[in-house]
Coordinates of C-alpha atoms and ligand atoms in Angstrom, one line a residue:
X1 CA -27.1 -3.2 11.6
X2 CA -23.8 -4.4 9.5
X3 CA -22.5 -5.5 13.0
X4 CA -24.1 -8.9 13.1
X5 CA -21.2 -10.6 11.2
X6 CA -18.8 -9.0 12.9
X7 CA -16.9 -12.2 14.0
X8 CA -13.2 -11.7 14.0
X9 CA -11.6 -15.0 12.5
X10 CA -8.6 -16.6 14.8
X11 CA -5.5 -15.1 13.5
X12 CA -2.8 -18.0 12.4
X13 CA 0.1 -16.6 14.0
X14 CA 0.1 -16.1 17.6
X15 CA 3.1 -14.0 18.2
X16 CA 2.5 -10.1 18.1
X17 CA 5.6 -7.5 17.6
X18 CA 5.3 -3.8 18.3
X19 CA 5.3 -1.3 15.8
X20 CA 7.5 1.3 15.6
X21 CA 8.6 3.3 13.0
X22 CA 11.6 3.6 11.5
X23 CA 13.2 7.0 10.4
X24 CA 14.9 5.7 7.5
X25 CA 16.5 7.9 4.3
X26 CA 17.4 7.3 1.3
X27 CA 19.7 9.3 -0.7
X28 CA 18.6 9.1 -4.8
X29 CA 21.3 10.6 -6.8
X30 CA 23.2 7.3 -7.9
X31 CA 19.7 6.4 -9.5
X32 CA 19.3 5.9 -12.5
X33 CA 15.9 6.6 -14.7
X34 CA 15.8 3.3 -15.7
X35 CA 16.5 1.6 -12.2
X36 CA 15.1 -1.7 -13.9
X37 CA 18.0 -2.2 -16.6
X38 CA 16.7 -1.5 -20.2
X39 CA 13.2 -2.1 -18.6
X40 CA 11.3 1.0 -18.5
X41 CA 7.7 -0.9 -18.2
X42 CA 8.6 -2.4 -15.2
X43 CA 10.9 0.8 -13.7
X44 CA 7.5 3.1 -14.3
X45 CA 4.8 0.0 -13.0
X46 CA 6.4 0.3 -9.3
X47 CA 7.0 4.0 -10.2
X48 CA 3.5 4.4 -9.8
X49 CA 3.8 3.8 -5.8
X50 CA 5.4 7.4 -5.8
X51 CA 2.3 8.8 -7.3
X52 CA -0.2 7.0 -5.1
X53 CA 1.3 5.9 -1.8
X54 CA 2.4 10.0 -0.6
X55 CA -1.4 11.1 -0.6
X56 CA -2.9 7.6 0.2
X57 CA -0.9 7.1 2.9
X58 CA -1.5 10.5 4.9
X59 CA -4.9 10.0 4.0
X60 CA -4.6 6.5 6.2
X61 CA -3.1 8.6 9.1
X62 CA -6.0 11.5 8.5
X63 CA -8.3 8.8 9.1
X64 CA -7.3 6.9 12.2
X65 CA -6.5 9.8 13.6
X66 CA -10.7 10.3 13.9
X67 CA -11.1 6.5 14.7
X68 CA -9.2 6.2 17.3
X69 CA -12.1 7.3 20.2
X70 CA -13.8 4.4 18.9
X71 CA -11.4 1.6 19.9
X72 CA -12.3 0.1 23.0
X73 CA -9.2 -2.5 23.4
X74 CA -5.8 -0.7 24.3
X75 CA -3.8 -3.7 22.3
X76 CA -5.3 -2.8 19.3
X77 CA -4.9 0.7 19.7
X78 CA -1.3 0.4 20.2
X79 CA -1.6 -1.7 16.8
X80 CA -3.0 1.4 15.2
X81 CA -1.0 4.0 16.9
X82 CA 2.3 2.0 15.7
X83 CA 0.2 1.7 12.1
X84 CA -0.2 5.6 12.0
X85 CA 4.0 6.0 12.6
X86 CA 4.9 3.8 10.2
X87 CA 2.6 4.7 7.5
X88 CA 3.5 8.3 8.0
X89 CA 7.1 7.4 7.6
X90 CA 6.3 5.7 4.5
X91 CA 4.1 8.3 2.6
X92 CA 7.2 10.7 3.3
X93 CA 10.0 8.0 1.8
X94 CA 8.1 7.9 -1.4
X95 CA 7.4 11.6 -1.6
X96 CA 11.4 12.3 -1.2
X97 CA 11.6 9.9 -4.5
X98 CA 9.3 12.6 -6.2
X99 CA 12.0 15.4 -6.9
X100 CA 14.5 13.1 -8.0
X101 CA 12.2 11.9 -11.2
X102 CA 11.6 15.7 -12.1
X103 CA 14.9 16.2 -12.1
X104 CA 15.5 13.4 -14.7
X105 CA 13.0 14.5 -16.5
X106 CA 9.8 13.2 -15.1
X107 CA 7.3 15.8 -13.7
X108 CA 4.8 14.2 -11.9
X109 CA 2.6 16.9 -10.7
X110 CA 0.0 16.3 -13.3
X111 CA -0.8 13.5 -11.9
X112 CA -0.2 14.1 -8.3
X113 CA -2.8 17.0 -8.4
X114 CA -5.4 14.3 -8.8
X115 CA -4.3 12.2 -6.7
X116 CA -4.3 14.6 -4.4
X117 CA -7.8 15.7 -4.9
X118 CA -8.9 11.9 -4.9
X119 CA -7.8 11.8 -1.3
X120 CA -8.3 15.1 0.0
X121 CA -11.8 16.0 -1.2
X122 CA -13.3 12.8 -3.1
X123 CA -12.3 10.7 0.3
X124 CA -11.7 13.3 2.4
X125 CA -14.0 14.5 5.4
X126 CA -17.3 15.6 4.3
X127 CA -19.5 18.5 5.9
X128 CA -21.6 16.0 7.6
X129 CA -23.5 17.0 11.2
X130 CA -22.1 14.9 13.8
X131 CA -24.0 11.3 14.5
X132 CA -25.2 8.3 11.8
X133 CA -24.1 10.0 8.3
X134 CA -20.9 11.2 9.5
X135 CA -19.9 7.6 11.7
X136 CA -21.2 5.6 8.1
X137 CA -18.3 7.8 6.3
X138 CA -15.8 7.2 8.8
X139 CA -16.7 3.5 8.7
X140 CA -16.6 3.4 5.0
X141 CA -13.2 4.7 4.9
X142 CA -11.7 2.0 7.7
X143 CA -13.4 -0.7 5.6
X144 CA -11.4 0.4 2.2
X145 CA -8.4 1.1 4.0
X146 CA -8.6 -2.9 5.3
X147 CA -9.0 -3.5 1.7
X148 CA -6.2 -1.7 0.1
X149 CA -3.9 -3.1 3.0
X150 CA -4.8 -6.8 1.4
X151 CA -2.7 -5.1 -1.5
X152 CA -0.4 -3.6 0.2
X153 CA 0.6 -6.8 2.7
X154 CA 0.3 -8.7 -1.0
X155 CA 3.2 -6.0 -3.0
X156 CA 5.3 -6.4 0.4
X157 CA 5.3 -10.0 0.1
X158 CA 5.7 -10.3 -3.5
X159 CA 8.6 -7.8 -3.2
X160 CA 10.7 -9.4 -0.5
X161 CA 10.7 -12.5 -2.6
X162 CA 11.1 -10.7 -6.0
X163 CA 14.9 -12.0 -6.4
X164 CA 14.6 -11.7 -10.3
X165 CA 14.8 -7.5 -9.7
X166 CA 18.5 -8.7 -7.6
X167 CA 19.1 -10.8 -11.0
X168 CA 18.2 -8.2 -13.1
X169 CA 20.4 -5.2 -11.6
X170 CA 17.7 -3.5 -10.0
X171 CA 18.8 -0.5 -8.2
X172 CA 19.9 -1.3 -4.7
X173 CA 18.7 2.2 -2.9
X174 CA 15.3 1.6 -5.0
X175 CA 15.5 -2.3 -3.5
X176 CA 16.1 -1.3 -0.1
X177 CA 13.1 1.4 -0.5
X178 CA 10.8 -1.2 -1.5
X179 CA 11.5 -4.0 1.0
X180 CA 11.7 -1.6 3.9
X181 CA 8.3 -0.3 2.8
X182 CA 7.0 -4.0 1.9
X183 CA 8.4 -5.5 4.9
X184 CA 6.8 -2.8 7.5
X185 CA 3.4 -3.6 5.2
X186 CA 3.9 -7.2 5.7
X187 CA 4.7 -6.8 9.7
X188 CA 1.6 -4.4 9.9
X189 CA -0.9 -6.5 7.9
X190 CA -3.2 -7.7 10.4
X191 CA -3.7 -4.1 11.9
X192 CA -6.3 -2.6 9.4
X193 CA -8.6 -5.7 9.6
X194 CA -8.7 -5.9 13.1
X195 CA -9.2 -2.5 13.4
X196 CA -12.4 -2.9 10.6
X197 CA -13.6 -6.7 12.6
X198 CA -13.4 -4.2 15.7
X199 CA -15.0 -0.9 15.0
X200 CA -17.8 -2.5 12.0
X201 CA -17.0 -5.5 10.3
X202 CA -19.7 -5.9 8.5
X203 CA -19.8 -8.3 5.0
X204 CA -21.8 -6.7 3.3
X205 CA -19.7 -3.4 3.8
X206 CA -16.2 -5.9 3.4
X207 CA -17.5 -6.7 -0.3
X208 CA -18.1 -2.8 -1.3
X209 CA -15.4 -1.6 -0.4
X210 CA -13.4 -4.4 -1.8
X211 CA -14.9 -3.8 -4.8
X212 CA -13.8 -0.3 -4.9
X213 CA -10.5 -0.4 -3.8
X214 CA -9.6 -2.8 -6.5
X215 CA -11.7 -1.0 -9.3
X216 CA -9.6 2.3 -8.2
X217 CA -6.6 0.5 -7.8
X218 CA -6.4 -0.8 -11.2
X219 CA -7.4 2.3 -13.2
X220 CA -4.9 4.4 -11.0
X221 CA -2.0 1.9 -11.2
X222 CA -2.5 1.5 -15.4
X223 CA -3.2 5.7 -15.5
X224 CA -0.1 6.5 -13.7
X225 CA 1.9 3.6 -16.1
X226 CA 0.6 5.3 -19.0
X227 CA 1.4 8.4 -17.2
X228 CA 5.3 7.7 -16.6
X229 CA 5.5 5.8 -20.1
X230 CA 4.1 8.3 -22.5
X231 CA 6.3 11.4 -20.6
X232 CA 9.6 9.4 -20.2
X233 CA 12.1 11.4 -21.9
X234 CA 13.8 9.1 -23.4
X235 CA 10.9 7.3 -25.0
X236 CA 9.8 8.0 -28.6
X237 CA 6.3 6.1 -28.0
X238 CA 6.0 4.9 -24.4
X239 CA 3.2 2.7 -24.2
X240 CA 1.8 0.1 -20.7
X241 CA -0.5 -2.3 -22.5
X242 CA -2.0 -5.1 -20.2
X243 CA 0.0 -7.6 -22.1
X244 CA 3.4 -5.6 -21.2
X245 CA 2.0 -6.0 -17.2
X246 CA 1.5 -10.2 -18.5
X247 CA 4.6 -10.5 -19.6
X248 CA 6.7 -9.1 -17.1
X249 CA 4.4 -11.0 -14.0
X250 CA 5.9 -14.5 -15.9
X251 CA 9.2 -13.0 -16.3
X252 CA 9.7 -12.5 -12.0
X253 CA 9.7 -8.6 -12.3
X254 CA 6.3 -7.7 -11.4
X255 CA 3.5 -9.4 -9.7
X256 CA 2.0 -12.4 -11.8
X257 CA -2.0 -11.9 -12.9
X258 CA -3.1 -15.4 -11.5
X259 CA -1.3 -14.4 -7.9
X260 CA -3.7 -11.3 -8.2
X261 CA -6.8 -12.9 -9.5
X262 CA -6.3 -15.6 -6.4
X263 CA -5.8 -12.7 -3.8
X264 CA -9.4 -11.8 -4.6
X265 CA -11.4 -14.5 -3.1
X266 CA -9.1 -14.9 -0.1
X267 CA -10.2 -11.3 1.3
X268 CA -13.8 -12.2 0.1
X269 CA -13.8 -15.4 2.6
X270 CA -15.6 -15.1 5.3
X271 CA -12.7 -16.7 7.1
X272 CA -10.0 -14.6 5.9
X273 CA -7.1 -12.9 8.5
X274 CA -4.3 -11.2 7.0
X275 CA -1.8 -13.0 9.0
X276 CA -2.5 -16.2 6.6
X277 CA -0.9 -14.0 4.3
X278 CA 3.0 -13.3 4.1
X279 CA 5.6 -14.0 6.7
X280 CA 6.4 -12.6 9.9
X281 CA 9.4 -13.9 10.6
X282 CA 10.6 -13.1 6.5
X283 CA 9.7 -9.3 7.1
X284 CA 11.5 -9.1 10.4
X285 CA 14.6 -10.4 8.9
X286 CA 14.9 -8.2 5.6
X287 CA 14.1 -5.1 8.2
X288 CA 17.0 -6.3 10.5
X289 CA 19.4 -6.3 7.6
X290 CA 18.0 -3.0 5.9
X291 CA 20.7 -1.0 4.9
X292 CA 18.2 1.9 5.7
X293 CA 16.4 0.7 9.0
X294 CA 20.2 0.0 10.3
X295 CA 21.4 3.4 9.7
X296 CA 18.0 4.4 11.3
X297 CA 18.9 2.4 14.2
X298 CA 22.0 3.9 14.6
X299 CA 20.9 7.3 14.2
X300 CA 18.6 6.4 17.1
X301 CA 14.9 5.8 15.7
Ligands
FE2_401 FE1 2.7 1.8 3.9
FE2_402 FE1 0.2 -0.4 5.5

């Protein structure tokens, strides 16, 4: 059984915060197209967390939802309840962003649609009889959802440090988006792991779906580039070329290649914990000084 290695490493932080969601909003019509100034490669790179993050994320809720009868430790399952509210919250934000890109010009339902299908029928529930088959698929799913949280926890903490987009003119609201999502990943990080260490954990399983996650990750991410480039209105040629994604990693605007290629064999090692990764204490200030999780506050969430 894939349970023999199932030895949770000691997190490095001790301290634990409850999760909560935040009912935040975010009103889009002061936005420009180009919220990265005269940058459209790097506006339609993070654009691409609009296309992926509205089905991914349910699909994260969809799934714990089903895993839950199988955590026997009520701390943890607190952890995943306060996971499930706050990714929720999160696949709603960036669908609300959705809209406001049509309306300049940028339909993204051609792309949505397979996203969509990706999550709702590639990953979705399977017509499997109750027992071994359907628990592996359940399983499967935690272990690349553990997985695509080491990106997600990696983005947050990339983006609450990102002060070159503040340099550049970035687009507050489109800021503020981004750090209150990245900062909620960053609080949350550890929760997916655990979960994965508690129901399976297995290595062998940890490497797969790894592998996966990162293969889909990267075809999806330089599809939906390609995607916002080639139909941006105001383009004659939009092109995303690899060395475009170089270029702008060195400038401070997106994530550099050698800070990706590194975050590989840190989830690979057999003593990785998320909460190595990011800071606590950084996340927890940016969301206390969130123009949108204040005005959540005050409107009571
Ligand atoms: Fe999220
Ligand atoms: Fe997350």
């Amino acid at each position: 059984m894939s349970n023999t290695h199932a030895r949770a490493p000691r997190p490095v932080e001790s301290e634990r915060i409850p999760l909560k969601p935040r009912k935040v909003s975010f009103s889009w019509e002061d936005t420009p197209l180009h919220w990265v100034p005269g940058d459209p490669f790097t506006t339609h790179t993070i654009n691409v967390l609009h296309l992926l993050l509205p089905a991914g994320e349910r699909w994260f809720v969809h799934v714990y939802k089903q895993v839950l009868p199988y955590i026997r430790d009520d701390r943890l399952r607190e952890d995943v309840i306060g996971f499930i509210g706050q990714e929720a919250m999160h696949s709603q934000a960036h669908d609300e962003v959705l809209p406001h890109l049509k309306e300049q010009g940028l339909d993204p339902t051609p792309y949505t649609a397979q996203v969509d299908w990706l999550f709702e029928k590639l990953l979705g529930d399977r017509t499997l009889p109750p027992g071994r088959a359907r628990r592996w698929w359940l399983m499967e799913r935690v272990a690349l959802i553990a997985a695509i949280e080491h990106y997600t926890a990696f983005l947050g903490d990339w983006v609450l440090n990102a002060e070159e987009l503040d340099r550049r003119g970035a687009d507050p609201t489109m800021l503020d988006l981004l750090r209150w999502h990245g900062a909620e990943e960053v609080e949350h990080r550890s929760v997916a792991f655990d979960l994965f260490m508690h129901v399976d954990g297995g290595y062998a399983r940890r490497v797969r779906t790894w592998a996966t996650a990162f293969s889909a990750l990267v075809f999806l991410w330089q599809r939906g580039a390609r995607f916002f480039m080639a139909n941006d209105p105001t383009l004659l040629d939009g092109k995303a070329t690899f060395k475009d994604f170089h270029v702008r990693g060195r400038r401070g605007v997106l994530p550099t290649t050698g800070a990706m290629v590194r975050s590989i064999p840190r989830y690979l090692s057999r003593t990785y914990h998320p909460s190595q990764e990011g800071s606590t204490e950084q996340a927890v200030a940016y969301l206390a000084s969130s123009p949108a999780a204040l005005a959540a506050e005050k409107g009571g969430a």
